[in-house]
PDB file of C-alpha atoms and ligand atoms in Angstrom:
ATOM      1  CA  MET D  94     116.608 117.879  94.159  1.00  0.00           C
ATOM      2  CA  LYS D  95     113.481 119.509  92.694  1.00  0.00           C
ATOM      3  CA  LEU D  96     110.137 117.962  92.918  1.00  0.00           C
ATOM      4  CA  TYR D  97     107.566 118.879  90.078  1.00  0.00           C
ATOM      5  CA  TYR D  98     104.239 118.899  91.732  1.00  0.00           C
ATOM      6  CA  PHE D  99     100.624 119.927  91.838  1.00  0.00           C
ATOM      7  CA  PRO D 100      99.050 120.921  95.139  1.00  0.00           C
ATOM      8  CA  GLY D 101      97.434 117.958  96.754  1.00  0.00           C
ATOM      9  CA  ALA D 102      97.944 115.669  94.038  1.00  0.00           C
ATOM     10  CA  CYS D 103      99.851 112.418  94.467  1.00  0.00           C
ATOM     11  CA  SER D 104     103.063 114.309  94.510  1.00  0.00           C
ATOM     12  CA  LEU D 105     102.193 115.440  97.770  1.00  0.00           C
ATOM     13  CA  ALA D 106     103.275 112.121  99.218  1.00  0.00           C
ATOM     14  CA  SER D 107     106.865 112.529  98.190  1.00  0.00           C
ATOM     15  CA  HIS D 108     106.714 116.158  99.403  1.00  0.00           C
ATOM     16  CA  ILE D 109     105.531 114.732 102.856  1.00  0.00           C
ATOM     17  CA  VAL D 110     108.279 112.015 103.073  1.00  0.00           C
ATOM     18  CA  ALA D 111     110.933 114.682 102.248  1.00  0.00           C
ATOM     19  CA  ALA D 112     109.395 117.179 105.000  1.00  0.00           C
ATOM     20  CA  GLU D 113     109.144 114.297 107.612  1.00  0.00           C
ATOM     21  CA  GLY D 114     112.838 113.220 106.935  1.00  0.00           C
ATOM     22  CA  GLY D 115     113.950 116.808 107.054  1.00  0.00           C
ATOM     23  CA  LEU D 116     115.256 116.830 103.521  1.00  0.00           C
ATOM     24  CA  LYS D 117     115.125 120.073 101.653  1.00  0.00           C
ATOM     25  CA  LEU D 118     113.376 119.877  98.274  1.00  0.00           C
ATOM     26  CA  SER D 119     113.197 122.752  95.957  1.00  0.00           C
ATOM     27  CA  LEU D 120     109.479 122.811  94.458  1.00  0.00           C
ATOM     28  CA  GLU D 121     108.158 123.623  90.945  1.00  0.00           C
ATOM     29  CA  LYS D 122     104.458 123.764  90.412  1.00  0.00           C
ATOM     30  CA  VAL D 123     103.032 122.305  87.213  1.00  0.00           C
ATOM     31  CA  ASN D 124      99.797 123.327  85.767  1.00  0.00           C
ATOM     32  CA  LEU D 125      98.375 119.952  84.702  1.00  0.00           C
ATOM     33  CA  LYS D 126      95.930 121.540  82.177  1.00  0.00           C
ATOM     34  CA  ASP D 127      98.398 123.321  79.978  1.00  0.00           C
ATOM     35  CA  HIS D 128     101.488 121.501  81.098  1.00  0.00           C
ATOM     36  CA  LYS D 129     103.384 124.588  81.739  1.00  0.00           C
ATOM     37  CA  THR D 130     105.623 124.884  84.893  1.00  0.00           C
ATOM     38  CA  GLU D 131     105.367 127.822  87.185  1.00  0.00           C
ATOM     39  CA  SER D 132     108.580 129.210  85.686  1.00  0.00           C
ATOM     40  CA  GLY D 133     107.135 128.824  82.145  1.00  0.00           C
ATOM     41  CA  HIS D 134     108.626 125.730  80.848  1.00  0.00           C
ATOM     42  CA  ASP D 135     106.886 123.161  78.748  1.00  0.00           C
ATOM     43  CA  PHE D 136     106.574 120.221  81.247  1.00  0.00           C
ATOM     44  CA  PHE D 137     106.429 117.608  78.419  1.00  0.00           C
ATOM     45  CA  GLY D 138     109.990 118.783  77.670  1.00  0.00           C
ATOM     46  CA  ILE D 139     110.993 117.881  81.290  1.00  0.00           C
ATOM     47  CA  ASN D 140     108.902 114.754  81.680  1.00  0.00           C
ATOM     48  CA  PRO D 141     107.478 113.270  78.626  1.00  0.00           C
ATOM     49  CA  LYS D 142     104.908 111.524  80.592  1.00  0.00           C
ATOM     50  CA  GLY D 143     103.526 114.849  81.330  1.00  0.00           C
ATOM     51  CA  TYR D 144     102.374 113.886  84.883  1.00  0.00           C
ATOM     52  CA  VAL D 145     103.565 114.538  88.342  1.00  0.00           C
ATOM     53  CA  PRO D 146     105.424 113.698  90.410  1.00  0.00           C
ATOM     54  CA  ALA D 147     108.789 113.879  88.847  1.00  0.00           C
ATOM     55  CA  LEU D 148     112.021 114.567  90.841  1.00  0.00           C
ATOM     56  CA  ALA D 149     115.101 116.358  89.257  1.00  0.00           C
ATOM     57  CA  LEU D 150     118.243 114.716  90.645  1.00  0.00           C
ATOM     58  CA  GLU D 151     121.363 116.389  91.488  1.00  0.00           C
ATOM     59  CA  ASN D 152     123.202 114.508  88.687  1.00  0.00           C
ATOM     60  CA  GLY D 153     120.605 115.934  86.066  1.00  0.00           C
ATOM     61  CA  GLU D 154     118.573 112.843  85.548  1.00  0.00           C
ATOM     62  CA  LEU D 155     114.793 112.753  86.166  1.00  0.00           C
ATOM     63  CA  LEU D 156     112.903 110.103  88.260  1.00  0.00           C
ATOM     64  CA  THR D 157     109.357 109.447  87.790  1.00  0.00           C
ATOM     65  CA  GLU D 158     106.598 107.275  89.319  1.00  0.00           C
ATOM     66  CA  ASN D 159     105.249 107.753  92.875  1.00  0.00           C
ATOM     67  CA  VAL D 160     106.701 104.199  94.028  1.00  0.00           C
ATOM     68  CA  ALA D 161     110.151 105.033  92.867  1.00  0.00           C
ATOM     69  CA  LEU D 162     110.267 108.655  94.251  1.00  0.00           C
ATOM     70  CA  LEU D 163     108.992 107.392  97.581  1.00  0.00           C
ATOM     71  CA  MET D 164     111.616 104.795  97.892  1.00  0.00           C
ATOM     72  CA  TYR D 165     114.278 107.196  96.903  1.00  0.00           C
ATOM     73  CA  ILE D 166     113.461 110.010  98.978  1.00  0.00           C
ATOM     74  CA  GLY D 167     112.554 107.530 101.872  1.00  0.00           C
ATOM     75  CA  ASP D 168     115.907 105.857 101.492  1.00  0.00           C
ATOM     76  CA  LYS D 169     117.693 109.209 101.638  1.00  0.00           C
ATOM     77  CA  ALA D 170     115.587 110.247 104.809  1.00  0.00           C
ATOM     78  CA  GLY D 171     116.271 107.028 106.363  1.00  0.00           C
ATOM     79  CA  LEU D 172     112.576 106.295 106.489  1.00  0.00           C
ATOM     80  CA  THR D 173     112.590 102.891 104.569  1.00  0.00           C
ATOM     81  CA  HIS D 174     113.219  99.350 105.994  1.00  0.00           C
ATOM     82  CA  GLU D 175     115.681  96.555 105.152  1.00  0.00           C
ATOM     83  CA  GLY D 176     115.232  92.820 104.714  1.00  0.00           C
ATOM     84  CA  LEU D 177     111.782  91.363 104.303  1.00  0.00           C
ATOM     85  CA  GLU D 178     110.319  94.457 105.571  1.00  0.00           C
ATOM     86  CA  ARG D 179     111.516  96.425 102.555  1.00  0.00           C
ATOM     87  CA  TYR D 180     109.410  94.051 100.419  1.00  0.00           C
ATOM     88  CA  ARG D 181     106.401  94.713 102.636  1.00  0.00           C
ATOM     89  CA  LEU D 182     106.906  98.279 102.123  1.00  0.00           C
ATOM     90  CA  LEU D 183     106.920  97.814  98.348  1.00  0.00           C
ATOM     91  CA  GLU D 184     103.929  95.463  98.854  1.00  0.00           C
ATOM     92  CA  TRP D 185     102.072  98.327 100.454  1.00  0.00           C
ATOM     93  CA  LEU D 186     103.173 100.935  97.929  1.00  0.00           C
ATOM     94  CA  ALA D 187     101.956  98.802  95.067  1.00  0.00           C
ATOM     95  CA  PHE D 188      98.801  98.086  96.530  1.00  0.00           C
ATOM     96  CA  ILE D 189      98.154 101.827  97.264  1.00  0.00           C
ATOM     97  CA  SER D 190      99.349 102.837  93.799  1.00  0.00           C
ATOM     98  CA  THR D 191      97.385 100.028  91.795  1.00  0.00           C
ATOM     99  CA  GLU D 192      94.287  99.322  93.999  1.00  0.00           C
ATOM    100  CA  ILE D 193      93.653 102.776  95.372  1.00  0.00           C
ATOM    101  CA  HIS D 194      95.206 105.562  93.761  1.00  0.00           C
ATOM    102  CA  LYS D 195      94.468 104.416  90.106  1.00  0.00           C
ATOM    103  CA  SER D 196      90.839 103.453  91.268  1.00  0.00           C
ATOM    104  CA  PHE D 197      90.068 107.355  91.763  1.00  0.00           C
ATOM    105  CA  SER D 198      90.886 107.945  88.038  1.00  0.00           C
ATOM    106  CA  PRO D 199      87.162 107.766  86.960  1.00  0.00           C
ATOM    107  CA  LEU D 200      85.908 110.098  89.774  1.00  0.00           C
ATOM    108  CA  PHE D 201      88.194 112.874  88.098  1.00  0.00           C
ATOM    109  CA  ARG D 202      86.371 112.484  84.815  1.00  0.00           C
ATOM    110  CA  ASN D 203      82.985 113.644  85.276  1.00  0.00           C
ATOM    111  CA  PRO D 204      81.688 109.868  85.705  1.00  0.00           C
ATOM    112  CA  SER D 205      77.971 108.650  85.352  1.00  0.00           C
ATOM    113  CA  PRO D 206      76.394 108.092  88.808  1.00  0.00           C
ATOM    114  CA  GLU D 207      76.870 104.287  88.117  1.00  0.00           C
ATOM    115  CA  VAL D 208      80.528 104.433  87.236  1.00  0.00           C
ATOM    116  CA  ALA D 209      81.206 106.934  90.249  1.00  0.00           C
ATOM    117  CA  GLN D 210      79.398 104.363  92.813  1.00  0.00           C
ATOM    118  CA  ALA D 211      81.521 101.550  91.513  1.00  0.00           C
ATOM    119  CA  ALA D 212      84.592 103.482  91.893  1.00  0.00           C
ATOM    120  CA  ARG D 213      83.757 104.787  95.281  1.00  0.00           C
ATOM    121  CA  GLU D 214      82.738 100.976  96.523  1.00  0.00           C
ATOM    122  CA  LYS D 215      86.097  99.726  95.169  1.00  0.00           C
ATOM    123  CA  ILE D 216      88.069 102.418  97.052  1.00  0.00           C
ATOM    124  CA  LEU D 217      86.170 101.828 100.206  1.00  0.00           C
ATOM    125  CA  ASN D 218      86.577  98.123  99.874  1.00  0.00           C
ATOM    126  CA  ARG D 219      90.448  98.466  99.564  1.00  0.00           C
ATOM    127  CA  LEU D 220      90.580 101.058 102.443  1.00  0.00           C
ATOM    128  CA  SER D 221      88.605  98.605 104.619  1.00  0.00           C
ATOM    129  CA  PHE D 222      91.189  95.959 103.939  1.00  0.00           C
ATOM    130  CA  ILE D 223      93.742  98.412 105.338  1.00  0.00           C
ATOM    131  CA  ASN D 224      91.623  99.351 108.156  1.00  0.00           C
ATOM    132  CA  LYS D 225      91.715  95.779 109.535  1.00  0.00           C
ATOM    133  CA  ARG D 226      95.499  95.565 109.279  1.00  0.00           C
ATOM    134  CA  LEU D 227      96.135  98.853 111.051  1.00  0.00           C
ATOM    135  CA  ASN D 228      97.255  97.571 114.371  1.00  0.00           C
ATOM    136  CA  HIS D 229      99.829 100.253 115.147  1.00  0.00           C
ATOM    137  CA  ALA D 230     100.380 103.940 115.088  1.00  0.00           C
ATOM    138  CA  PHE D 231     101.695 103.682 111.464  1.00  0.00           C
ATOM    139  CA  LEU D 232     100.764 101.318 108.649  1.00  0.00           C
ATOM    140  CA  MET D 233     104.154  99.299 109.187  1.00  0.00           C
ATOM    141  CA  GLY D 234     104.398  99.582 112.884  1.00  0.00           C
ATOM    142  CA  ALA D 235     105.529 102.241 115.327  1.00  0.00           C
ATOM    143  CA  SER D 236     107.228 104.534 112.960  1.00  0.00           C
ATOM    144  CA  PHE D 237     106.302 106.718 110.155  1.00  0.00           C
ATOM    145  CA  CYS D 238     107.411 105.339 106.627  1.00  0.00           C
ATOM    146  CA  PRO D 239     106.624 106.438 103.010  1.00  0.00           C
ATOM    147  CA  THR D 240     103.595 104.135 102.958  1.00  0.00           C
ATOM    148  CA  ASP D 241     101.992 106.420 105.397  1.00  0.00           C
ATOM    149  CA  ALA D 242     102.612 109.511 103.319  1.00  0.00           C
ATOM    150  CA  TYR D 243     100.890 107.801 100.103  1.00  0.00           C
ATOM    151  CA  LEU D 244      97.964 106.380 102.282  1.00  0.00           C
ATOM    152  CA  TYR D 245      97.320 109.874 103.889  1.00  0.00           C
ATOM    153  CA  VAL D 246      97.147 111.473 100.599  1.00  0.00           C
ATOM    154  CA  MET D 247      94.619 108.862  99.319  1.00  0.00           C
ATOM    155  CA  LEU D 248      92.707 109.433 102.486  1.00  0.00           C
ATOM    156  CA  ARG D 249      92.370 113.283 101.630  1.00  0.00           C
ATOM    157  CA  TRP D 250      91.209 112.418  98.191  1.00  0.00           C
ATOM    158  CA  ALA D 251      88.629 109.994  99.700  1.00  0.00           C
ATOM    159  CA  GLU D 252      87.282 112.982 101.702  1.00  0.00           C
ATOM    160  CA  ASN D 253      87.270 115.344  98.722  1.00  0.00           C
ATOM    161  CA  MET D 254      85.360 112.578  96.804  1.00  0.00           C
ATOM    162  CA  LYS D 255      82.767 112.081  99.415  1.00  0.00           C
ATOM    163  CA  ILE D 256      83.932 108.632 100.392  1.00  0.00           C
ATOM    164  CA  ASP D 257      82.735 108.317 104.144  1.00  0.00           C
ATOM    165  CA  ILE D 258      85.374 106.447 106.216  1.00  0.00           C
ATOM    166  CA  SER D 259      83.874 107.310 109.683  1.00  0.00           C
ATOM    167  CA  ASP D 260      82.951 103.602 109.941  1.00  0.00           C
ATOM    168  CA  LEU D 261      86.687 102.483 109.435  1.00  0.00           C
ATOM    169  CA  LYS D 262      87.459 103.703 112.879  1.00  0.00           C
ATOM    170  CA  ARG D 263      91.096 103.011 113.040  1.00  0.00           C
ATOM    171  CA  LEU D 264      91.810 104.540 109.704  1.00  0.00           C
ATOM    172  CA  TYR D 265      89.654 107.631 110.643  1.00  0.00           C
ATOM    173  CA  GLU D 266      91.794 108.183 113.695  1.00  0.00           C
ATOM    174  CA  TYR D 267      95.061 107.465 111.536  1.00  0.00           C
ATOM    175  CA  LYS D 268      94.130 110.261 109.256  1.00  0.00           C
ATOM    176  CA  ALA D 269      93.730 112.946 111.985  1.00  0.00           C
ATOM    177  CA  HIS D 270      96.766 111.672 113.567  1.00  0.00           C
ATOM    178  CA  MET D 271      98.774 111.985 110.381  1.00  0.00           C
ATOM    179  CA  ALA D 272      97.351 115.305 109.570  1.00  0.00           C
ATOM    180  CA  ALA D 273      98.657 116.664 112.933  1.00  0.00           C
ATOM    181  CA  ARG D 274     102.341 115.694 112.200  1.00  0.00           C
ATOM    182  CA  THR D 275     104.823 118.527 111.755  1.00  0.00           C
ATOM    183  CA  GLY D 276     106.002 117.284 108.388  1.00  0.00           C
ATOM    184  CA  VAL D 277     102.563 116.716 106.894  1.00  0.00           C
ATOM    185  CA  ARG D 278     101.556 120.308 108.183  1.00  0.00           C
ATOM    186  CA  ALA D 279     104.549 121.829 106.607  1.00  0.00           C
ATOM    187  CA  ALA D 280     104.229 120.000 103.255  1.00  0.00           C
ATOM    188  CA  LEU D 281     100.473 121.097 103.151  1.00  0.00           C
ATOM    189  CA  ALA D 282     101.340 124.609 104.081  1.00  0.00           C
ATOM    190  CA  ALA D 283     104.081 124.707 101.196  1.00  0.00           C
ATOM    191  CA  GLU D 284     101.466 123.545  98.824  1.00  0.00           C
ATOM    192  CA  GLY D 285      98.980 126.260  99.841  1.00  0.00           C
ATOM    193  CA  LEU D 286      96.671 123.623 101.305  1.00  0.00           C
ATOM    194  CA  ALA D 287      97.014 124.370 105.135  1.00  0.00           C
TER     195      ALA D 287
HETATM  196  N1  LIG S 358     101.895 106.243  87.221  1.00  0.00           N
HETATM  197  C1  LIG S 358     101.913 107.591  87.756  1.00  0.00           C
HETATM  198  C2  LIG S 358     100.623 108.254  87.908  1.00  0.00           C
HETATM  199  C3  LIG S 358     100.900 109.748  88.507  1.00  0.00           C
HETATM  200  C4  LIG S 358      99.656 110.550  88.380  1.00  0.00           C
HETATM  201  O1  LIG S 358      98.496 109.853  88.278  1.00  0.00           O
HETATM  202  N2  LIG S 358      99.638 111.774  88.454  1.00  0.00           N
HETATM  203  C5  LIG S 358      98.589 112.726  88.386  1.00  0.00           C
HETATM  204  C6  LIG S 358      98.476 113.529  89.512  1.00  0.00           C
HETATM  205  S1  LIG S 358      97.905 112.553  91.007  1.00  0.00           S
HETATM  206  C7  LIG S 358      98.912 113.591  87.204  1.00  0.00           C
HETATM  207  O2  LIG S 358      99.914 114.355  87.089  1.00  0.00           O
HETATM  208  N3  LIG S 358      97.732 113.698  86.187  1.00  0.00           N
HETATM  209  C8  LIG S 358      97.882 114.721  85.023  1.00  0.00           C
HETATM  210  C9  LIG S 358      98.046 113.885  83.763  1.00  0.00           C
HETATM  211  O3  LIG S 358      98.094 112.519  83.722  1.00  0.00           O
HETATM  212  O4  LIG S 358      98.069 114.724  82.788  1.00  0.00           O
HETATM  213  C10 LIG S 358     102.656 107.496  89.247  1.00  0.00           C
HETATM  214  O5  LIG S 358     102.432 106.638  90.066  1.00  0.00           O
HETATM  215  O6  LIG S 358     103.643 108.384  89.527  1.00  0.00           O
END
């Protein structure tokens, strides 16, 4: 499997799940400005959506969208759940994708101070919802699952965008605990972010 990624972008979540699950991925960096891959291909020719993550499967198909990749890689790595817990996992992935990830978009577009403040407030509000529900070492209990990788990437972004989570004590500690994990460190190092 080959992951098309950009260092530190949302594609890092899929990378972390593979690393945590001991799955070998080949990696191809995408320049998101000119949409060229590091081996010189036009990324639109590979993924017409033009964004990362995208996962080239062994059968030649391409899988896109964070939620789909996180479930696919998570299933292969034995890091997902069954029964109702599987739907809880999807519930968290959807929350992170639509309520947190996409709320960062204005902050990447040189926003006015008002727009930036509104985006930061919304993200902090959604993170504080998670903070109240974080009762275990990981978002869904005692073991790591794909939701943790996605949430961790969002917490890195929050720090980069000067969203202060130090009052969200559980989430603050969770971020440090995630950053120390072997798989997380390996994925960060492979993306040149260590
Ligand atoms: N709906 C997509 C959004 C992915 C996305 O926002 N990717 C960003 C990086 S985090 C990107 O590649 N942006 C560049 C672009 O849209 O051209 C998903 O959830 O996978």
